[in-house]
């Protein structure tokens, strides 16, 4: 069994409490069929772990965070956008054509020119997101660390990594 399949099975029954005390759940979707997965792989160069993800679930709700289904995935300049902060920032996966290690998870600040690695793999990112949401009741955006500089989380290092770069977070 693949690591991503094991992880998704492990977290599928988890719950968390949001900042207001409401219950958050993990919702897996129906997996892609072999034909649908083959079609998706013709549209974009899916890293192995992402292929395995879509063979288990076609997107998901990870507590408050939506991981895109195959209809919404976007392939842009050697990265695949799979999660949005709904403000022009995305979480992406590097493909083999990227300057980052294939399968690594990246934060994109409005442009594919502004990327910061946040996890070594999709499994690593999901594990970190689950831990952060269970601890804090939400997933913090890098800009949240302006007002919470001592907090630690998935994206806590992004501001430091982007210091001195021309990007939205520095304006």
Tab-separated table of C-alpha atoms in Angstrom:
chain	number	residue	atom	x	y	z
A	1	UNK	CA	0.000	0.000	0.000
A	2	UNK	CA	1.337	3.443	-0.888
A	3	UNK	CA	2.208	5.939	1.809
A	4	UNK	CA	-0.415	8.425	0.558
A	5	UNK	CA	-3.139	5.748	0.632
A	6	UNK	CA	-2.160	4.752	4.180
A	7	UNK	CA	-2.148	8.392	5.305
A	8	UNK	CA	-5.541	9.151	3.753
A	9	UNK	CA	-7.048	6.060	5.397
A	10	UNK	CA	-5.473	7.084	8.714
A	11	UNK	CA	-6.870	10.634	8.654
A	12	UNK	CA	-10.252	9.941	7.016
A	13	UNK	CA	-12.045	9.687	10.373
A	14	UNK	CA	-10.242	12.535	12.111
A	15	UNK	CA	-12.046	15.587	13.389
A	16	UNK	CA	-10.789	18.927	14.629
A	17	UNK	CA	-12.302	21.958	16.277
A	18	UNK	CA	-12.235	25.280	14.442
A	19	UNK	CA	-11.415	28.589	16.123
A	20	UNK	CA	-15.087	29.024	17.076
A	21	UNK	CA	-15.527	25.518	18.483
A	22	UNK	CA	-17.239	24.021	15.439
A	23	UNK	CA	-16.403	20.509	14.297
A	24	UNK	CA	-14.226	20.074	11.230
A	25	UNK	CA	-13.990	16.813	9.299
A	26	UNK	CA	-11.986	15.184	6.533
A	27	UNK	CA	-14.029	14.320	3.435
A	28	UNK	CA	-12.555	12.075	0.764
A	29	UNK	CA	-14.159	11.933	-2.682
A	30	UNK	CA	-14.579	9.088	-5.150
A	31	UNK	CA	-11.238	8.211	-6.766
A	32	UNK	CA	-10.505	8.810	-10.423
A	33	UNK	CA	-10.984	5.773	-12.642
A	34	UNK	CA	-7.914	4.396	-14.415
A	35	UNK	CA	-9.131	6.062	-17.631
A	36	UNK	CA	-9.682	9.427	-15.923
A	37	UNK	CA	-6.248	9.263	-14.308
A	38	UNK	CA	-4.646	8.386	-17.657
A	39	UNK	CA	-6.410	11.374	-19.247
A	40	UNK	CA	-5.210	13.696	-16.472
A	41	UNK	CA	-1.635	12.452	-16.896
A	42	UNK	CA	-1.817	13.418	-20.578
A	43	UNK	CA	-2.755	16.976	-19.549
A	44	UNK	CA	0.038	17.495	-17.007
A	45	UNK	CA	3.108	15.663	-15.666
A	46	UNK	CA	1.770	14.327	-12.359
A	47	UNK	CA	4.396	13.351	-9.796
A	48	UNK	CA	3.929	9.755	-8.566
A	49	UNK	CA	2.517	10.733	-5.172
A	50	UNK	CA	-0.100	12.973	-6.792
A	51	UNK	CA	-1.105	10.115	-9.132
A	52	UNK	CA	-1.536	7.898	-6.090
A	53	UNK	CA	-3.585	10.622	-4.353
A	54	UNK	CA	-6.068	10.857	-7.254
A	55	UNK	CA	-6.287	7.044	-7.414
A	56	UNK	CA	-7.593	7.195	-3.810
A	57	UNK	CA	-9.621	10.433	-3.826
A	58	UNK	CA	-10.457	13.015	-6.486
A	59	UNK	CA	-9.746	15.980	-4.253
A	60	UNK	CA	-10.777	16.308	-0.622
A	61	UNK	CA	-11.841	18.568	2.178
A	62	UNK	CA	-9.039	18.554	4.735
A	63	UNK	CA	-10.942	20.154	7.603
A	64	UNK	CA	-11.289	23.738	6.282
A	65	UNK	CA	-8.918	23.316	3.362
A	66	UNK	CA	-9.969	22.129	-0.097
A	67	UNK	CA	-7.516	20.072	-2.114
A	68	UNK	CA	-8.583	20.448	-5.727
A	69	UNK	CA	-10.318	17.748	-7.700
A	70	UNK	CA	-8.920	16.921	-11.135
A	71	UNK	CA	-11.267	19.378	-12.860
A	72	UNK	CA	-9.780	22.327	-10.957
A	73	UNK	CA	-6.070	21.383	-10.950
A	74	UNK	CA	-3.934	23.872	-12.835
A	75	UNK	CA	-0.561	23.212	-14.458
A	76	UNK	CA	1.413	26.454	-14.619
A	77	UNK	CA	5.120	26.832	-15.418
A	78	UNK	CA	6.280	23.412	-14.161
A	79	UNK	CA	4.099	23.397	-11.026
A	80	UNK	CA	0.625	22.067	-10.284
A	81	UNK	CA	-1.675	24.263	-8.198
A	82	UNK	CA	-3.770	22.067	-5.892
A	83	UNK	CA	-4.877	24.318	-3.000
A	84	UNK	CA	-5.856	27.978	-2.825
A	85	UNK	CA	-5.889	30.511	-0.020
A	86	UNK	CA	-8.570	32.383	-2.022
A	87	UNK	CA	-6.429	35.526	-2.222
A	88	UNK	CA	-4.188	34.769	-5.200
A	89	UNK	CA	-1.811	32.562	-3.186
A	90	UNK	CA	-1.635	28.815	-3.788
A	91	UNK	CA	-0.068	25.621	-2.571
A	92	UNK	CA	1.573	23.737	-5.440
A	93	UNK	CA	3.481	20.583	-6.267
A	94	UNK	CA	6.711	20.668	-8.231
A	95	UNK	CA	6.881	18.544	-11.372
A	96	UNK	CA	10.045	16.991	-12.787
A	97	UNK	CA	10.485	20.075	-15.011
A	98	UNK	CA	10.588	22.389	-11.961
A	99	UNK	CA	13.689	23.858	-10.335
A	100	UNK	CA	12.448	22.297	-7.075
A	101	UNK	CA	12.608	18.577	-6.269
A	102	UNK	CA	9.809	16.685	-8.006
A	103	UNK	CA	6.863	16.168	-5.675
A	104	UNK	CA	7.917	18.846	-3.200
A	105	UNK	CA	5.154	21.147	-1.982
A	106	UNK	CA	5.519	24.892	-2.558
A	107	UNK	CA	3.826	28.097	-1.464
A	108	UNK	CA	3.175	30.457	-4.401
A	109	UNK	CA	2.707	34.146	-3.595
A	110	UNK	CA	0.584	35.360	-6.547
A	111	UNK	CA	3.111	34.298	-9.196
A	112	UNK	CA	5.068	31.208	-10.243
A	113	UNK	CA	8.150	33.443	-9.889
A	114	UNK	CA	7.602	33.609	-6.106
A	115	UNK	CA	7.826	30.095	-4.692
A	116	UNK	CA	8.963	28.766	-1.311
A	117	UNK	CA	9.214	25.078	-0.480
A	118	UNK	CA	7.048	24.175	2.523
A	119	UNK	CA	7.202	20.353	2.527
A	120	UNK	CA	9.203	17.554	0.956
A	121	UNK	CA	6.110	15.703	-0.267
A	122	UNK	CA	2.335	15.775	-0.374
A	123	UNK	CA	2.203	13.317	2.556
A	124	UNK	CA	4.523	15.545	4.565
A	125	UNK	CA	2.363	18.607	3.793
A	126	UNK	CA	-0.901	16.826	4.677
A	127	UNK	CA	0.563	15.609	7.983
A	128	UNK	CA	1.715	19.145	8.843
A	129	UNK	CA	-1.636	20.686	7.878
A	130	UNK	CA	-3.553	18.125	9.968
A	131	UNK	CA	-1.326	18.825	12.984
A	132	UNK	CA	-1.658	22.609	12.608
A	133	UNK	CA	-5.430	22.583	12.225
A	134	UNK	CA	-5.854	20.187	15.144
A	135	UNK	CA	-3.656	22.453	17.288
A	136	UNK	CA	-4.802	25.922	16.158
A	137	UNK	CA	-8.244	25.334	14.640
A	138	UNK	CA	-7.087	26.712	11.280
A	139	UNK	CA	-4.245	26.720	8.766
A	140	UNK	CA	-2.324	29.965	9.031
A	141	UNK	CA	-1.451	31.874	5.852
A	142	UNK	CA	2.092	33.310	5.715
A	143	UNK	CA	0.688	36.835	6.246
A	144	UNK	CA	-0.785	35.697	9.576
A	145	UNK	CA	2.765	35.458	10.897
A	146	UNK	CA	3.158	39.259	10.696
A	147	UNK	CA	0.890	39.455	13.751
A	148	UNK	CA	2.026	36.118	15.221
A	149	UNK	CA	5.810	36.111	14.733
A	150	UNK	CA	6.434	33.523	17.462
A	151	UNK	CA	3.930	30.994	16.098
A	152	UNK	CA	5.194	27.919	14.278
A	153	UNK	CA	3.356	26.235	11.427
A	154	UNK	CA	3.459	24.920	7.893
A	155	UNK	CA	4.035	28.373	6.384
A	156	UNK	CA	5.835	30.104	9.290
A	157	UNK	CA	9.194	30.296	7.483
A	158	UNK	CA	7.795	31.789	4.269
A	159	UNK	CA	8.106	35.451	5.323
A	160	UNK	CA	11.794	35.014	6.157
A	161	UNK	CA	12.433	33.158	2.904
A	162	UNK	CA	10.812	35.977	0.908
A	163	UNK	CA	12.589	38.884	2.646
A	164	UNK	CA	14.055	41.241	0.084
A	165	UNK	CA	12.136	39.698	-2.823
A	166	UNK	CA	9.646	41.644	-4.896
A	167	UNK	CA	6.348	40.005	-3.990
A	168	UNK	CA	2.883	40.748	-2.607
A	169	UNK	CA	3.814	39.696	0.937
A	170	UNK	CA	6.497	42.405	1.052
A	171	UNK	CA	4.223	45.277	0.025
